[in-house]
Coordinates of N, CA and C in Angstrom, one line a residue:
Chain E
S1 N 125.9 60.9 114.4 CA 124.6 60.5 114.0 C 123.5 61.3 114.8
Y2 N 122.3 61.4 114.2 CA 121.3 62.2 114.8 C 120.8 61.6 116.1
E3 N 120.4 62.5 117.0 CA 119.9 62.0 118.3 C 118.7 62.8 118.8
L4 N 117.8 62.1 119.4 CA 116.6 62.7 120.0 C 116.7 62.4 121.5
T5 N 116.5 63.5 122.3 CA 116.6 63.4 123.8 C 115.3 63.5 124.5
Q6 N 115.0 62.6 125.3 CA 113.8 62.6 126.1 C 114.2 62.4 127.6
S7 N 113.4 63.0 128.5 CA 113.6 62.8 129.9 C 113.2 61.3 130.2
S8 N 113.9 60.7 131.2 CA 113.7 59.3 131.4 C 112.4 59.0 132.0
S9 N 111.8 59.9 132.8 CA 110.6 59.6 133.5 C 109.8 60.8 133.8
V10 N 108.5 60.6 133.8 CA 107.5 61.7 134.2 C 106.4 61.1 135.0
S11 N 106.0 61.8 136.1 CA 105.0 61.3 136.9 C 103.8 62.3 136.9
V12 N 102.6 61.7 137.0 CA 101.4 62.6 136.9 C 100.3 61.9 137.7
S13 N 99.5 62.7 138.3 CA 98.3 62.2 139.1 C 97.2 62.0 138.1
P14 N 96.3 61.0 138.4 CA 95.2 60.8 137.5 C 94.3 62.0 137.4
G15 N 93.9 62.2 136.1 CA 93.1 63.4 135.8 C 93.9 64.7 135.5
Q16 N 95.2 64.6 135.8 CA 96.0 65.8 135.5 C 96.6 65.7 134.1
T17 N 97.4 66.7 133.7 CA 98.0 66.7 132.4 C 99.5 66.4 132.4
A18 N 99.8 65.4 131.6 CA 101.2 65.0 131.5 C 101.8 65.6 130.2
S19 N 103.1 66.0 130.3 CA 103.8 66.5 129.2 C 105.1 65.8 129.0
I20 N 105.4 65.3 127.9 CA 106.6 64.5 127.6 C 107.3 65.2 126.4
T21 N 108.5 65.6 126.6 CA 109.2 66.4 125.6 C 110.3 65.6 124.9
C22 N 110.7 66.0 123.7 CA 111.6 65.4 122.9 C 112.4 66.5 122.1
S23 N 113.7 66.5 122.2 CA 114.5 67.6 121.6 C 115.5 67.0 120.7
G24 N 115.9 67.7 119.7 CA 116.9 67.3 118.7 C 117.3 68.5 117.8
D25 N 118.5 68.4 117.3 CA 118.9 69.5 116.4 C 118.0 69.6 115.2
E26 N 117.6 70.8 114.9 CA 116.7 71.1 113.7 C 115.5 70.2 113.7
L27 N 115.0 69.9 114.9 CA 113.8 69.0 114.9 C 112.6 69.6 114.3
G28 N 112.6 71.0 114.3 CA 111.4 71.7 113.7 C 111.4 71.5 112.2
D29 N 112.4 71.0 111.6 CA 112.4 70.8 110.2 C 112.0 69.4 109.8
K30 N 111.7 68.6 110.8 CA 111.4 67.2 110.5 C 110.0 66.9 111.1
Y31 N 109.3 65.9 110.7 CA 108.1 65.4 111.3 C 108.5 64.6 112.5
V32 N 107.7 64.7 113.6 CA 107.9 64.0 114.8 C 106.7 63.0 115.0
Y33 N 107.0 61.8 115.4 CA 106.0 60.8 115.7 C 106.2 60.3 117.1
W34 N 105.1 59.9 117.7 CA 105.1 59.5 119.1 C 104.4 58.1 119.2
Y35 N 105.1 57.2 120.0 CA 104.6 55.9 120.2 C 104.4 55.6 121.7
Q36 N 103.4 54.9 122.0 CA 103.1 54.4 123.3 C 103.4 52.9 123.4
Q37 N 104.1 52.5 124.4 CA 104.4 51.0 124.5 C 104.1 50.6 126.0
R38 N 103.1 49.8 126.1 CA 102.8 49.2 127.4 C 103.7 48.0 127.6
P39 N 103.8 47.6 128.8 CA 104.7 46.4 129.1 C 104.3 45.2 128.3
A40 N 105.3 44.6 127.7 CA 105.2 43.3 126.9 C 104.3 43.5 125.7
Q41 N 104.1 44.7 125.2 CA 103.3 44.9 124.1 C 104.1 45.7 123.0
P42 N 103.7 45.5 121.7 CA 104.3 46.3 120.7 C 103.9 47.8 120.8
P43 N 104.7 48.6 120.2 CA 104.4 50.1 120.2 C 103.1 50.3 119.5
V44 N 102.5 51.5 119.9 CA 101.3 52.0 119.2 C 101.5 53.4 118.8
L45 N 101.3 53.7 117.5 CA 101.4 55.1 117.1 C 100.3 56.0 117.7
V46 N 100.7 57.0 118.4 CA 99.6 57.9 119.0 C 99.6 59.3 118.4
I47 N 100.7 59.7 117.8 CA 100.7 61.0 117.1 C 101.7 60.9 115.9
Y48 N 101.2 61.4 114.8 CA 102.1 61.4 113.6 C 102.2 62.8 113.0
Q49 N 103.2 63.0 112.3 CA 103.5 64.3 111.6 C 103.2 65.5 112.6
D50 N 103.9 65.4 113.7 CA 103.9 66.4 114.8 C 102.6 66.5 115.6
T51 N 101.5 66.6 114.9 CA 100.3 67.0 115.7 C 99.1 66.1 115.4
K52 N 99.1 65.2 114.4 CA 98.0 64.5 114.0 C 97.8 63.2 114.8
R53 N 96.5 62.9 115.0 CA 96.2 61.7 115.8 C 95.6 60.6 115.0
P54 N 96.1 59.4 115.0 CA 95.5 58.3 114.2 C 94.1 58.0 114.7
S55 N 93.3 57.4 113.8 CA 92.0 57.0 114.2 C 92.1 56.0 115.3
G56 N 91.2 56.2 116.3 CA 91.2 55.3 117.4 C 92.0 55.7 118.6
I57 N 92.8 56.8 118.4 CA 93.6 57.3 119.6 C 92.7 58.4 120.2
P58 N 92.6 58.3 121.6 CA 91.7 59.2 122.3 C 92.2 60.7 122.1
E59 N 91.2 61.6 122.1 CA 91.4 63.0 122.0 C 92.3 63.6 123.0
R60 N 92.5 62.9 124.2 CA 93.3 63.5 125.2 C 94.8 63.4 124.8
F61 N 95.1 62.7 123.8 CA 96.5 62.7 123.3 C 96.7 63.8 122.2
S62 N 97.7 64.7 122.4 CA 98.0 65.7 121.4 C 99.4 66.0 121.3
G63 N 99.9 66.5 120.2 CA 101.3 66.7 119.9 C 101.5 68.2 119.5
S64 N 102.6 68.7 119.8 CA 103.0 70.0 119.4 C 104.5 70.1 119.2
I65 N 104.9 71.2 118.5 CA 106.3 71.4 118.3 C 106.6 72.9 118.3
S66 N 107.7 73.2 119.0 CA 108.1 74.6 119.1 C 109.7 74.6 119.0
G67 N 110.2 75.2 118.0 CA 111.6 75.2 117.8 C 112.1 73.8 117.6
N68 N 113.1 73.4 118.4 CA 113.6 72.1 118.3 C 113.1 71.1 119.4
T69 N 112.0 71.5 120.0 CA 111.4 70.6 121.0 C 110.0 70.2 120.7
A70 N 109.7 68.9 120.6 CA 108.4 68.4 120.4 C 107.8 68.0 121.8
T71 N 106.5 68.1 121.9 CA 105.8 67.8 123.2 C 104.6 66.9 122.9
L72 N 104.5 65.8 123.6 CA 103.3 65.0 123.7 C 102.6 65.3 125.0
T73 N 101.4 65.7 124.8 CA 100.5 66.1 126.0 C 99.4 65.1 126.1
I74 N 99.2 64.7 127.3 CA 98.1 63.8 127.6 C 97.2 64.5 128.7
S75 N 96.0 64.9 128.2 CA 95.1 65.6 129.1 C 94.2 64.6 129.8
G76 N 93.9 64.9 131.1 CA 93.1 64.0 131.9 C 93.6 62.6 131.9
T77 N 94.9 62.5 132.3 CA 95.6 61.3 132.2 C 94.9 60.2 133.0
Q78 N 94.8 59.0 132.4 CA 94.2 57.9 133.1 C 95.2 56.8 133.4
A79 N 94.9 55.9 134.3 CA 95.8 54.9 134.8 C 96.3 54.0 133.6
L80 N 95.4 53.8 132.6 CA 95.8 53.0 131.5 C 96.8 53.7 130.5
D81 N 97.1 55.0 130.8 CA 98.1 55.7 130.0 C 99.5 55.4 130.5
E82 N 99.6 54.8 131.6 CA 100.9 54.4 132.2 C 101.6 53.5 131.2
A83 N 102.8 54.0 130.7 CA 103.5 53.3 129.6 C 104.8 54.0 129.3
D84 N 105.6 53.4 128.4 CA 106.8 54.1 127.9 C 106.3 54.8 126.6
Y85 N 106.9 56.0 126.5 CA 106.5 56.8 125.3 C 107.8 57.2 124.6
Y86 N 107.8 57.0 123.2 CA 109.0 57.2 122.4 C 108.7 58.2 121.3
C87 N 109.5 59.2 121.2 CA 109.4 60.1 120.0 C 110.3 59.5 118.9
Q88 N 110.0 59.9 117.7 CA 110.8 59.3 116.5 C 110.8 60.3 115.4
A89 N 111.8 60.4 114.7 CA 111.9 61.3 113.5 C 112.8 60.6 112.4
W90 N 112.7 61.2 111.2 CA 113.5 60.7 110.1 C 114.6 61.7 109.8
D91 N 115.8 61.1 109.7 CA 117.0 62.0 109.4 C 117.6 61.3 108.2
S92 N 117.5 62.0 107.0 CA 118.0 61.5 105.8 C 117.5 60.1 105.5
S93 N 116.2 59.9 105.7 CA 115.5 58.6 105.5 C 115.9 57.5 106.4
T94 N 116.7 57.8 107.4 CA 116.9 56.8 108.4 C 116.2 57.1 109.7
G95 N 115.7 56.2 110.4 CA 114.9 56.4 111.5 C 115.7 56.6 112.8
V96 N 115.2 57.5 113.7 CA 115.8 57.7 115.0 C 114.7 57.7 116.0
F97 N 114.9 57.0 117.1 CA 114.0 57.0 118.2 C 114.7 57.7 119.4
G98 N 113.9 58.4 120.2 CA 114.4 58.9 121.4 C 114.6 57.8 122.4
G99 N 115.2 58.0 123.5 CA 115.5 57.0 124.5 C 114.3 56.5 125.3
G100 N 113.1 57.2 125.1 CA 111.9 56.8 125.8 C 111.7 57.5 127.1
T101 N 110.4 57.7 127.5 CA 110.1 58.3 128.7 C 109.0 57.4 129.4
K102 N 109.3 57.0 130.6 CA 108.4 56.2 131.4 C 107.4 57.1 132.1
L103 N 106.1 57.0 131.7 CA 105.1 57.8 132.3 C 104.5 56.9 133.5
T104 N 104.5 57.5 134.7 CA 103.9 56.9 135.8 C 102.7 57.7 136.2
V105 N 101.6 57.0 136.4 CA 100.3 57.6 136.9 C 100.1 57.2 138.3
L106 N 100.3 58.1 139.2 CA 100.1 57.8 140.6 C 99.3 58.8 141.4
Chain Q
E1 N 91.3 41.5 109.2 CA 92.1 42.2 110.2 C 93.5 42.5 109.6
V2 N 93.9 43.8 109.8 CA 95.2 44.2 109.4 C 96.2 43.7 110.4
Q3 N 97.2 42.9 109.9 CA 98.2 42.5 110.8 C 99.5 42.0 110.1
V4 N 100.5 42.0 110.9 CA 101.8 41.5 110.4 C 102.3 40.5 111.5
V5 N 102.9 39.4 111.1 CA 103.3 38.4 112.0 C 104.8 38.0 111.6
E6 N 105.6 38.2 112.6 CA 107.1 37.9 112.4 C 107.4 36.4 112.8
S7 N 108.4 35.9 112.2 CA 108.9 34.6 112.6 C 110.4 34.5 112.2
G8 N 111.1 33.4 112.6 CA 112.4 33.2 112.2 C 113.5 33.5 113.3
G9 N 113.0 34.0 114.4 CA 114.0 34.3 115.5 C 114.5 33.0 116.1
G10 N 115.5 33.2 116.9 CA 116.0 32.0 117.6 C 117.4 32.3 118.2
L11 N 118.0 31.2 118.7 CA 119.4 31.3 119.3 C 120.4 31.0 118.2
V12 N 121.4 31.9 118.1 CA 122.4 31.8 117.1 C 123.8 32.1 117.7
Q13 N 124.8 31.5 117.3 CA 126.1 31.8 117.8 C 126.7 33.1 117.2
P14 N 127.6 33.8 117.9 CA 128.2 34.9 117.4 C 128.9 34.6 116.0
G15 N 128.7 35.5 115.1 CA 129.2 35.3 113.7 C 128.2 34.6 112.8
G16 N 127.2 34.1 113.4 CA 126.2 33.3 112.6 C 125.2 34.2 111.9
S17 N 124.3 33.5 111.2 CA 123.3 34.2 110.4 C 121.9 33.7 110.7
L18 N 120.9 34.6 110.4 CA 119.5 34.3 110.7 C 118.7 35.1 109.7
R19 N 117.6 34.5 109.3 CA 116.7 35.2 108.3 C 115.3 35.4 109.0
L20 N 114.9 36.6 109.2 CA 113.6 36.9 109.8 C 112.6 37.1 108.6
S21 N 111.3 36.7 108.9 CA 110.2 36.9 108.0 C 109.1 37.6 108.6
C22 N 108.3 38.3 107.9 CA 107.1 39.0 108.4 C 106.0 38.9 107.3
V23 N 105.0 38.1 107.7 CA 103.9 37.9 106.7 C 102.8 38.9 107.0
A24 N 102.3 39.6 106.0 CA 101.3 40.6 106.1 C 99.9 40.1 105.7
S25 N 98.9 40.6 106.3 CA 97.5 40.2 105.9 C 96.6 41.3 106.2
G26 N 95.5 41.4 105.4 CA 94.4 42.4 105.7 C 94.6 43.7 105.0
F27 N 95.7 43.9 104.3 CA 96.0 45.1 103.6 C 96.8 44.9 102.3
S28 N 96.8 45.8 101.5 CA 97.5 45.7 100.2 C 99.0 45.9 100.4
F29 N 99.7 44.8 100.8 CA 101.1 44.8 101.2 C 102.0 45.5 100.1
S30 N 101.7 45.3 98.9 CA 102.6 45.8 97.8 C 102.6 47.3 97.7
T31 N 101.7 48.0 98.3 CA 101.6 49.4 98.2 C 102.2 50.2 99.4
Y32 N 102.7 49.4 100.4 CA 103.3 50.0 101.6 C 104.8 49.8 101.8
W33 N 105.4 50.9 102.2 CA 106.8 50.7 102.7 C 106.7 49.9 104.0
M34 N 107.8 49.3 104.4 CA 107.9 48.5 105.6 C 109.2 48.7 106.3
H35 N 109.2 48.4 107.6 CA 110.3 48.7 108.5 C 110.6 47.5 109.4
W36 N 111.8 47.4 109.9 CA 112.2 46.5 111.0 C 112.7 47.5 112.1
V37 N 112.2 47.2 113.3 CA 112.6 47.9 114.5 C 113.0 46.9 115.6
R38 N 114.0 47.1 116.3 CA 114.4 46.1 117.4 C 114.4 46.8 118.8
Q39 N 114.3 45.9 119.7 CA 114.3 46.3 121.1 C 115.1 45.3 122.0
A40 N 116.3 45.7 122.4 CA 117.0 44.8 123.3 C 116.3 44.7 124.7
P41 N 116.5 43.6 125.4 CA 115.8 43.4 126.6 C 116.0 44.6 127.6
G42 N 114.9 45.1 128.0 CA 114.9 46.3 129.0 C 115.3 47.6 128.4
K43 N 115.5 47.6 127.1 CA 116.0 48.9 126.5 C 114.9 49.5 125.6
G44 N 115.3 50.6 124.9 CA 114.4 51.3 124.1 C 114.3 50.8 122.6
L45 N 113.5 51.4 121.8 CA 113.3 51.1 120.5 C 114.4 51.6 119.6
V46 N 114.8 50.7 118.7 CA 115.9 51.1 117.7 C 115.4 50.8 116.3
W47 N 115.4 51.8 115.4 CA 115.0 51.5 114.1 C 116.2 50.8 113.4
V48 N 115.9 49.8 112.6 CA 116.9 48.9 111.9 C 117.0 49.2 110.4
S49 N 115.8 49.1 109.7 CA 115.9 49.2 108.3 C 114.5 49.5 107.7
R50 N 114.4 49.9 106.5 CA 113.2 50.1 105.8 C 113.3 49.9 104.3
I51 N 112.2 49.5 103.7 CA 112.2 49.2 102.3 C 111.0 49.9 101.6
S52 N 111.2 50.4 100.4 CA 110.0 51.0 99.7 C 109.1 49.9 99.3
S53 N 107.9 50.3 98.8 CA 106.9 49.4 98.4 C 107.3 48.4 97.3
D54 N 108.1 48.9 96.4 CA 108.5 48.1 95.2 C 109.9 47.5 95.5
G55 N 110.5 47.7 96.6 CA 111.8 47.1 97.0 C 113.0 47.8 96.4
T56 N 112.8 48.9 95.7 CA 114.0 49.5 95.0 C 114.7 50.4 95.9
S57 N 114.2 50.9 97.0 CA 114.8 51.8 97.9 C 114.9 51.2 99.3
V58 N 116.1 51.1 99.8 CA 116.3 50.6 101.1 C 117.2 51.5 101.9
A59 N 117.1 51.4 103.3 CA 118.0 52.2 104.1 C 118.2 51.3 105.4
Y60 N 119.4 51.6 106.0 CA 119.8 50.8 107.2 C 120.3 51.8 108.3
A61 N 120.2 51.3 109.5 CA 120.9 52.0 110.6 C 122.4 51.7 110.5
D62 N 123.2 52.6 110.9 CA 124.6 52.5 110.8 C 125.1 51.2 111.5
S63 N 124.4 50.8 112.6 CA 124.8 49.7 113.4 C 124.7 48.3 112.7
V64 N 123.9 48.3 111.6 CA 123.7 47.0 110.9 C 124.1 47.1 109.4
K65 N 124.4 48.3 109.0 CA 124.8 48.4 107.6 C 126.0 47.5 107.2
G66 N 125.8 46.8 106.1 CA 126.8 45.9 105.6 C 126.7 44.5 106.2
R67 N 125.8 44.3 107.2 CA 125.6 43.0 107.8 C 124.2 42.5 107.6
F68 N 123.2 43.4 107.6 CA 121.8 43.1 107.4 C 121.3 43.5 106.0
T69 N 120.4 42.7 105.5 CA 119.8 43.0 104.2 C 118.3 42.9 104.3
I70 N 117.6 43.9 103.9 CA 116.1 43.9 103.9 C 115.6 43.6 102.5
S71 N 114.6 42.8 102.4 CA 114.0 42.5 101.1 C 112.5 42.2 101.3
R72 N 111.8 42.0 100.2 CA 110.4 41.7 100.2 C 110.0 40.9 99.0
D73 N 108.9 40.1 99.2 CA 108.3 39.4 98.1 C 106.8 39.8 98.1
N74 N 106.5 40.7 97.3 CA 105.1 41.3 97.3 C 104.1 40.2 96.9
A75 N 104.5 39.3 96.0 CA 103.5 38.2 95.7 C 103.1 37.4 96.9
K76 N 104.1 37.2 97.8 CA 103.8 36.4 99.0 C 103.5 37.2 100.2
K77 N 103.4 38.5 100.0 CA 103.1 39.5 101.1 C 104.1 39.3 102.3
T78 N 105.3 39.1 102.0 CA 106.3 38.8 103.0 C 107.5 39.8 103.0
L79 N 107.9 40.2 104.1 CA 109.1 41.0 104.4 C 110.1 40.2 105.0
F80 N 111.4 40.4 104.6 CA 112.5 39.6 105.1 C 113.6 40.5 105.7
L81 N 114.3 40.0 106.6 CA 115.6 40.6 107.1 C 116.6 39.5 107.3
Q82 N 117.6 39.6 106.4 CA 118.7 38.6 106.4 C 119.8 39.3 107.3
M83 N 120.2 38.5 108.4 CA 121.1 39.1 109.3 C 122.4 38.2 109.3
N84 N 123.5 38.8 109.0 CA 124.8 38.1 109.0 C 125.7 38.7 110.0
S85 N 126.8 37.9 110.3 CA 127.8 38.4 111.2 C 127.2 38.9 112.5
L86 N 126.3 38.1 113.0 CA 125.6 38.5 114.2 C 126.5 38.6 115.5
A87 N 126.2 39.6 116.3 CA 127.0 39.8 117.5 C 126.1 39.9 118.7
A88 N 126.6 39.8 119.9 CA 125.8 39.8 121.1 C 124.9 41.1 121.2
E89 N 125.4 42.2 120.7 CA 124.6 43.4 120.7 C 123.4 43.4 119.7
D90 N 123.3 42.4 118.9 CA 122.1 42.2 118.0 C 121.0 41.5 118.7
T91 N 121.2 41.0 119.9 CA 120.2 40.3 120.7 C 119.1 41.3 121.0
A92 N 117.9 40.9 120.6 CA 116.7 41.8 120.7 C 115.5 41.2 120.2
L93 N 114.3 41.8 120.6 CA 113.1 41.5 120.0 C 113.0 42.3 118.7
Y94 N 112.7 41.7 117.6 CA 112.7 42.3 116.3 C 111.2 42.5 115.8
Y95 N 110.8 43.7 115.6 CA 109.5 44.0 115.2 C 109.4 44.3 113.7
C96 N 108.4 43.9 113.0 CA 108.1 44.3 111.7 C 107.0 45.4 111.8
A97 N 107.1 46.4 111.0 CA 106.1 47.5 111.1 C 105.7 48.1 109.8
R98 N 104.5 48.4 109.6 CA 104.0 49.0 108.3 C 104.2 50.5 108.4
D99 N 104.7 51.1 107.3 CA 104.7 52.5 107.2 C 103.3 53.0 106.8
Q100 N 102.8 54.0 107.4 CA 101.4 54.4 107.1 C 101.3 55.1 105.8
G101 N 102.4 55.6 105.2 CA 102.4 56.0 103.8 C 101.8 57.3 103.5
Y102 N 101.7 58.2 104.4 CA 101.0 59.5 104.2 C 102.0 60.5 103.6
S103 N 103.3 60.2 103.6 CA 104.4 61.1 103.1 C 104.9 60.4 101.8
Y104 N 104.3 60.8 100.7 CA 104.7 60.1 99.4 C 106.2 60.2 99.1
G105 N 106.8 59.0 98.9 CA 108.2 59.0 98.6 C 109.1 59.1 99.8
S106 N 108.6 59.3 101.0 CA 109.4 59.4 102.2 C 108.8 58.5 103.3
P107 N 109.6 58.1 104.2 CA 109.1 57.3 105.3 C 108.2 58.1 106.2
D108 N 107.2 57.5 106.9 CA 106.2 58.2 107.7 C 106.1 57.4 109.0
G109 N 105.0 57.6 109.7 CA 104.8 56.8 110.9 C 104.6 55.4 110.7
M110 N 104.8 54.6 111.8 CA 104.7 53.1 111.7 C 103.4 52.8 112.4
D111 N 102.4 52.4 111.6 CA 101.0 52.3 112.2 C 100.5 50.9 112.5
V112 N 101.2 49.9 112.0 CA 100.9 48.5 112.3 C 102.1 47.7 112.7
W113 N 102.1 47.1 113.8 CA 103.2 46.4 114.4 C 102.9 45.0 114.7
G114 N 103.8 44.1 114.5 CA 103.6 42.7 114.9 C 104.0 42.6 116.4
Q115 N 103.9 41.3 116.9 CA 104.3 41.0 118.3 C 105.8 40.8 118.4
G116 N 106.5 40.7 117.3 CA 108.0 40.6 117.3 C 108.4 39.1 117.4
T117 N 109.7 39.0 117.0 CA 110.4 37.7 117.1 C 111.7 37.9 117.7
T118 N 112.1 37.0 118.7 CA 113.2 37.2 119.5 C 114.5 36.6 118.9
V119 N 115.5 37.4 118.8 CA 116.8 36.9 118.3 C 117.8 37.0 119.5
T120 N 118.4 35.8 119.8 CA 119.4 35.8 120.9 C 120.8 35.3 120.3
V121 N 121.8 36.1 120.4 CA 123.1 35.8 119.9 C 124.0 35.5 121.1
S122 N 124.3 34.2 121.2 CA 125.1 33.8 122.4 C 125.8 32.5 122.0
S123 N 127.0 32.3 122.7 CA 127.7 31.0 122.5 C 127.3 30.0 123.6

């Protein structure tokens, strides 16, 4: 079955740039989505179709993809960005999530 | 307000069944694909199933195929997940989510999520 791989944790200082990566076979041929999940809250879509930002999501969130690796970048990271981040893609119309990356802002 | 609200979770014995519901409001439910996603305690998100807007196309994760059935009643703006032959590994918070629908005929991002309903499978 298809798998997406994320690093388990990333740490960043306030105001700095955080990069969270997601890799998978032939990921460049699929759309990648990114979700933010704060503790005890449902996920929130922050990036869709690789690079697009839903309305209401701050401009400091951006997405990119190169080859088989997608990256979620948070510029000027704020304390409220501390959360778990999941990448997701569709493989033959079935959904696959990465294992999640815990972003710590310290 | 655009929202979805799940219900129907609870404690069930291994081998038992449960039917989850998700009521939508604030948007044209019948025009959107819908999904179920689950999250075991302390674990990550796992996609479970999706259904097309008219209910004619469905898909399941391998882990639930043959045991779970997704369906919808567009007149009642309600999504369902019938879960049979439940096992301990099905214990999770189950989320209902709306597909944003920007990829015609294909699943897309999930842009509206409920708070979830908890399913616990234990004897």
